Amino acid sequence: MIAIICVVIILGVYIGQKSIGANTFTGKYTTGNLTWKFAGSYSKTTQEKLIAYPKKWSALSSNLNLTKEGDSYKYSRFRIRYNLTKPPLAGLLGQTFLFTKEGSELGINDRWWKVTCSVYKNSSASSVNKHATLIHEAGHAFSMAHCSHSEKQHIMHQGLKSYAAVSSYEKDELRKKWGK
């Protein structure tokens, strides 16, 4: 069986195979008050269910808020593309892209205006796996890098996950970046 690895591609640079600590990201949003929007047409019920996963992060800090649905995908600050059919690399579960207000791509050490989190269809991924990937990619949007701790389950570890929760370590790391 081929191991499926979750990879993050930012600015076209492959950084996924290397485990890096959560403190590696030095960049972040210019503000923590964010509107969100899904690409594509999803029912209100589906959107409410799916937005609950990234909100697992924003619930941890009063300085990080997914406040309301944005008026348009283009101008929303936290954008989600869910269940996309063609990943750019076979086996890719998700990607996070960081942008300026004008739409130029940025890196993990910049201050970004908006983010696109993409979750891809994958024949090996269950609904729980895809929800975990959405939380993982949202973690990158909120300045979290891959977790190098091996003793416990962490959402920021790479790969398929059978859980969709943020660990205590990750909660603490997010609060170091965003406050309580």
mmCIF file with all atom_site columns, C-alpha atoms in Angstrom, residues 33-143:
data_model
loop_
_atom_site.group_PDB
_atom_site.id
_atom_site.type_symbol
_atom_site.label_atom_id
_atom_site.label_alt_id
_atom_site.label_comp_id
_atom_site.label_asym_id
_atom_site.label_entity_id
_atom_site.label_seq_id
_atom_site.pdbx_PDB_ins_code
_atom_site.Cartn_x
_atom_site.Cartn_y
_atom_site.Cartn_z
_atom_site.occupancy
_atom_site.B_iso_or_equiv
_atom_site.pdbx_formal_charge
_atom_site.auth_seq_id
_atom_site.auth_comp_id
_atom_site.auth_asym_id
_atom_site.auth_atom_id
_atom_site.pdbx_PDB_model_num
ATOM 1   C CA . ASN A 1 33  ? -10.827 39.162 12.227 1.00 0.00 ? 33  ASN A CA 1
ATOM 2   C CA . LEU A 1 34  ? -11.591 37.141 9.131  1.00 0.00 ? 34  LEU A CA 1
ATOM 3   C CA . THR A 1 35  ? -14.529 36.610 6.825  1.00 0.00 ? 35  THR A CA 1
ATOM 4   C CA . TRP A 1 36  ? -14.788 33.166 5.247  1.00 0.00 ? 36  TRP A CA 1
ATOM 5   C CA . LYS A 1 37  ? -16.188 31.808 1.996  1.00 0.00 ? 37  LYS A CA 1
ATOM 6   C CA . PHE A 1 38  ? -16.403 28.460 0.206  1.00 0.00 ? 38  PHE A CA 1
ATOM 7   C CA . ALA A 1 39  ? -15.569 28.083 -3.469 1.00 0.00 ? 39  ALA A CA 1
ATOM 8   C CA . GLY A 1 40  ? -18.361 26.305 -5.302 1.00 0.00 ? 40  GLY A CA 1
ATOM 9   C CA . SER A 1 41  ? -21.957 25.764 -4.370 1.00 0.00 ? 41  SER A CA 1
ATOM 10  C CA . TYR A 1 42  ? -22.566 24.071 -1.053 1.00 0.00 ? 42  TYR A CA 1
ATOM 11  C CA . SER A 1 43  ? -25.776 24.048 0.910  1.00 0.00 ? 43  SER A CA 1
ATOM 12  C CA . LYS A 1 44  ? -25.915 26.289 3.976  1.00 0.00 ? 44  LYS A CA 1
ATOM 13  C CA . THR A 1 45  ? -26.032 23.139 6.125  1.00 0.00 ? 45  THR A CA 1
ATOM 14  C CA . THR A 1 46  ? -22.863 21.743 4.526  1.00 0.00 ? 46  THR A CA 1
ATOM 15  C CA . GLN A 1 47  ? -21.068 25.071 4.893  1.00 0.00 ? 47  GLN A CA 1
ATOM 16  C CA . GLU A 1 48  ? -22.008 25.357 8.568  1.00 0.00 ? 48  GLU A CA 1
ATOM 17  C CA . LYS A 1 49  ? -20.801 21.800 9.173  1.00 0.00 ? 49  LYS A CA 1
ATOM 18  C CA . LEU A 1 50  ? -17.488 22.318 7.353  1.00 0.00 ? 50  LEU A CA 1
ATOM 19  C CA . ILE A 1 51  ? -16.657 25.771 8.793  1.00 0.00 ? 51  ILE A CA 1
ATOM 20  C CA . ALA A 1 52  ? -16.853 24.196 12.265 1.00 0.00 ? 52  ALA A CA 1
ATOM 21  C CA . TYR A 1 53  ? -13.539 22.426 11.568 1.00 0.00 ? 53  TYR A CA 1
ATOM 22  C CA . PRO A 1 54  ? -11.379 25.551 11.010 1.00 0.00 ? 54  PRO A CA 1
ATOM 23  C CA . LYS A 1 55  ? -13.221 27.150 13.939 1.00 0.00 ? 55  LYS A CA 1
ATOM 24  C CA . LYS A 1 56  ? -11.573 24.551 16.193 1.00 0.00 ? 56  LYS A CA 1
ATOM 25  C CA . TRP A 1 57  ? -8.517  26.830 15.877 1.00 0.00 ? 57  TRP A CA 1
ATOM 26  C CA . SER A 1 58  ? -10.241 30.197 16.111 1.00 0.00 ? 58  SER A CA 1
ATOM 27  C CA . ALA A 1 59  ? -12.092 29.111 19.258 1.00 0.00 ? 59  ALA A CA 1
ATOM 28  C CA . LEU A 1 60  ? -8.726  28.966 21.033 1.00 0.00 ? 60  LEU A CA 1
ATOM 29  C CA . SER A 1 61  ? -7.892  32.669 20.863 1.00 0.00 ? 61  SER A CA 1
ATOM 30  C CA . SER A 1 62  ? -10.051 35.763 21.204 1.00 0.00 ? 62  SER A CA 1
ATOM 31  C CA . ASN A 1 63  ? -7.671  37.437 18.716 1.00 0.00 ? 63  ASN A CA 1
ATOM 32  C CA . LEU A 1 64  ? -8.508  34.990 15.919 1.00 0.00 ? 64  LEU A CA 1
ATOM 33  C CA . ASN A 1 65  ? -12.082 35.115 14.645 1.00 0.00 ? 65  ASN A CA 1
ATOM 34  C CA . LEU A 1 66  ? -13.811 33.581 11.656 1.00 0.00 ? 66  LEU A CA 1
ATOM 35  C CA . THR A 1 67  ? -16.498 36.195 12.036 1.00 0.00 ? 67  THR A CA 1
ATOM 36  C CA . LYS A 1 68  ? -19.001 35.704 9.227  1.00 0.00 ? 68  LYS A CA 1
ATOM 37  C CA . GLU A 1 69  ? -19.465 34.509 5.703  1.00 0.00 ? 69  GLU A CA 1
ATOM 38  C CA . GLY A 1 70  ? -17.945 36.979 3.265  1.00 0.00 ? 70  GLY A CA 1
ATOM 39  C CA . ASP A 1 71  ? -19.836 38.634 0.437  1.00 0.00 ? 71  ASP A CA 1
ATOM 40  C CA . SER A 1 72  ? -17.578 37.168 -2.235 1.00 0.00 ? 72  SER A CA 1
ATOM 41  C CA . TYR A 1 73  ? -14.912 34.501 -2.539 1.00 0.00 ? 73  TYR A CA 1
ATOM 42  C CA . LYS A 1 74  ? -12.455 36.983 -4.054 1.00 0.00 ? 74  LYS A CA 1
ATOM 43  C CA . TYR A 1 75  ? -12.573 39.387 -1.107 1.00 0.00 ? 75  TYR A CA 1
ATOM 44  C CA . SER A 1 76  ? -12.995 36.935 1.779  1.00 0.00 ? 76  SER A CA 1
ATOM 45  C CA . ARG A 1 77  ? -9.935  36.507 3.981  1.00 0.00 ? 77  ARG A CA 1
ATOM 46  C CA . PHE A 1 78  ? -10.250 32.752 4.705  1.00 0.00 ? 78  PHE A CA 1
ATOM 47  C CA . ARG A 1 79  ? -11.250 30.832 1.589  1.00 0.00 ? 79  ARG A CA 1
ATOM 48  C CA . ILE A 1 80  ? -12.008 27.124 1.389  1.00 0.00 ? 80  ILE A CA 1
ATOM 49  C CA . ARG A 1 81  ? -11.940 24.839 -1.628 1.00 0.00 ? 81  ARG A CA 1
ATOM 50  C CA . TYR A 1 82  ? -13.263 21.468 -0.455 1.00 0.00 ? 82  TYR A CA 1
ATOM 51  C CA . ASN A 1 83  ? -13.260 18.082 -2.189 1.00 0.00 ? 83  ASN A CA 1
ATOM 52  C CA . LEU A 1 84  ? -11.441 19.251 -5.320 1.00 0.00 ? 84  LEU A CA 1
ATOM 53  C CA . THR A 1 85  ? -11.118 16.561 -7.964 1.00 0.00 ? 85  THR A CA 1
ATOM 54  C CA . LYS A 1 86  ? -7.588  17.000 -9.293 1.00 0.00 ? 86  LYS A CA 1
ATOM 55  C CA . PRO A 1 87  ? -4.702  17.429 -6.859 1.00 0.00 ? 87  PRO A CA 1
ATOM 56  C CA . PRO A 1 88  ? -1.542  18.751 -8.532 1.00 0.00 ? 88  PRO A CA 1
ATOM 57  C CA . LEU A 1 89  ? 0.383   15.762 -7.130 1.00 0.00 ? 89  LEU A CA 1
ATOM 58  C CA . ALA A 1 90  ? -0.934  12.195 -6.786 1.00 0.00 ? 90  ALA A CA 1
ATOM 59  C CA . GLY A 1 91  ? -1.859  11.432 -3.182 1.00 0.00 ? 91  GLY A CA 1
ATOM 60  C CA . LEU A 1 92  ? -1.908  15.072 -2.094 1.00 0.00 ? 92  LEU A CA 1
ATOM 61  C CA . LEU A 1 93  ? -4.557  15.631 0.583  1.00 0.00 ? 93  LEU A CA 1
ATOM 62  C CA . GLY A 1 94  ? -4.489  19.413 0.926  1.00 0.00 ? 94  GLY A CA 1
ATOM 63  C CA . GLN A 1 95  ? -2.660  22.676 0.301  1.00 0.00 ? 95  GLN A CA 1
ATOM 64  C CA . THR A 1 96  ? -2.613  26.145 1.793  1.00 0.00 ? 96  THR A CA 1
ATOM 65  C CA . PHE A 1 97  ? -1.882  29.254 -0.264 1.00 0.00 ? 97  PHE A CA 1
ATOM 66  C CA . LEU A 1 98  ? -1.031  32.640 1.293  1.00 0.00 ? 98  LEU A CA 1
ATOM 67  C CA . PHE A 1 99  ? -1.750  35.939 -0.497 1.00 0.00 ? 99  PHE A CA 1
ATOM 68  C CA . THR A 1 100 ? -1.446  39.719 -0.323 1.00 0.00 ? 100 THR A CA 1
ATOM 69  C CA . LYS A 1 101 ? -4.611  41.825 -0.509 1.00 0.00 ? 101 LYS A CA 1
ATOM 70  C CA . GLU A 1 102 ? -3.970  42.209 -4.252 1.00 0.00 ? 102 GLU A CA 1
ATOM 71  C CA . GLY A 1 103 ? -3.602  38.443 -4.760 1.00 0.00 ? 103 GLY A CA 1
ATOM 72  C CA . SER A 1 104 ? 0.180   37.971 -4.994 1.00 0.00 ? 104 SER A CA 1
ATOM 73  C CA . GLU A 1 105 ? 1.407   34.768 -3.359 1.00 0.00 ? 105 GLU A CA 1
ATOM 74  C CA . LEU A 1 106 ? 3.421   34.948 -0.134 1.00 0.00 ? 106 LEU A CA 1
ATOM 75  C CA . GLY A 1 107 ? 5.582   32.651 1.998  1.00 0.00 ? 107 GLY A CA 1
ATOM 76  C CA . ILE A 1 108 ? 5.408   31.390 5.576  1.00 0.00 ? 108 ILE A CA 1
ATOM 77  C CA . ASN A 1 109 ? 7.460   34.275 6.976  1.00 0.00 ? 109 ASN A CA 1
ATOM 78  C CA . ASP A 1 110 ? 5.335   37.050 5.454  1.00 0.00 ? 110 ASP A CA 1
ATOM 79  C CA . ARG A 1 111 ? 2.222   38.814 6.741  1.00 0.00 ? 111 ARG A CA 1
ATOM 80  C CA . TRP A 1 112 ? -0.642  37.658 4.584  1.00 0.00 ? 112 TRP A CA 1
ATOM 81  C CA . TRP A 1 113 ? -4.019  39.222 3.848  1.00 0.00 ? 113 TRP A CA 1
ATOM 82  C CA . LYS A 1 114 ? -5.965  36.178 2.688  1.00 0.00 ? 114 LYS A CA 1
ATOM 83  C CA . VAL A 1 115 ? -5.559  32.424 2.506  1.00 0.00 ? 115 VAL A CA 1
ATOM 84  C CA . THR A 1 116 ? -6.969  29.640 0.363  1.00 0.00 ? 116 THR A CA 1
ATOM 85  C CA . CYS A 1 117 ? -7.177  26.205 1.999  1.00 0.00 ? 117 CYS A CA 1
ATOM 86  C CA . SER A 1 118 ? -7.697  23.389 -0.493 1.00 0.00 ? 118 SER A CA 1
ATOM 87  C CA . VAL A 1 119 ? -8.788  19.841 0.388  1.00 0.00 ? 119 VAL A CA 1
ATOM 88  C CA . TYR A 1 120 ? -8.643  17.283 -2.435 1.00 0.00 ? 120 TYR A CA 1
ATOM 89  C CA . LYS A 1 121 ? -10.685 14.192 -3.205 1.00 0.00 ? 121 LYS A CA 1
ATOM 90  C CA . ASN A 1 122 ? -8.693  11.083 -2.467 1.00 0.00 ? 122 ASN A CA 1
ATOM 91  C CA . SER A 1 123 ? -9.902  7.492  -2.785 1.00 0.00 ? 123 SER A CA 1
ATOM 92  C CA . SER A 1 124 ? -8.062  6.563  0.428  1.00 0.00 ? 124 SER A CA 1
ATOM 93  C CA . ALA A 1 125 ? -9.564  9.422  2.467  1.00 0.00 ? 125 ALA A CA 1
ATOM 94  C CA . SER A 1 126 ? -12.755 9.036  4.521  1.00 0.00 ? 126 SER A CA 1
ATOM 95  C CA . SER A 1 127 ? -14.908 11.966 5.627  1.00 0.00 ? 127 SER A CA 1
ATOM 96  C CA . VAL A 1 128 ? -12.999 12.074 8.934  1.00 0.00 ? 128 VAL A CA 1
ATOM 97  C CA . ASN A 1 129 ? -9.689  12.160 6.997  1.00 0.00 ? 129 ASN A CA 1
ATOM 98  C CA . LYS A 1 130 ? -10.933 15.088 4.865  1.00 0.00 ? 130 LYS A CA 1
ATOM 99  C CA . HIS A 1 131 ? -12.236 16.969 7.916  1.00 0.00 ? 131 HIS A CA 1
ATOM 100 C CA . ALA A 1 132 ? -8.859  16.437 9.625  1.00 0.00 ? 132 ALA A CA 1
ATOM 101 C CA . THR A 1 133 ? -7.132  17.724 6.474  1.00 0.00 ? 133 THR A CA 1
ATOM 102 C CA . LEU A 1 134 ? -9.318  20.850 6.575  1.00 0.00 ? 134 LEU A CA 1
ATOM 103 C CA . ILE A 1 135 ? -8.314  21.466 10.221 1.00 0.00 ? 135 ILE A CA 1
ATOM 104 C CA . HIS A 1 136 ? -4.664  20.810 9.297  1.00 0.00 ? 136 HIS A CA 1
ATOM 105 C CA . GLU A 1 137 ? -4.712  23.245 6.358  1.00 0.00 ? 137 GLU A CA 1
ATOM 106 C CA . ALA A 1 138 ? -6.540  25.848 8.475  1.00 0.00 ? 138 ALA A CA 1
ATOM 107 C CA . GLY A 1 139 ? -3.732  25.402 11.005 1.00 0.00 ? 139 GLY A CA 1
ATOM 108 C CA . HIS A 1 140 ? -1.273  26.530 8.344  1.00 0.00 ? 140 HIS A CA 1
ATOM 109 C CA . ALA A 1 141 ? -3.521  29.531 7.590  1.00 0.00 ? 141 ALA A CA 1
ATOM 110 C CA . PHE A 1 142 ? -3.322  30.411 11.289 1.00 0.00 ? 142 PHE A CA 1
ATOM 111 C CA . SER A 1 143 ? 0.527   30.188 11.316 1.00 0.00 ? 143 SER A CA 1
#
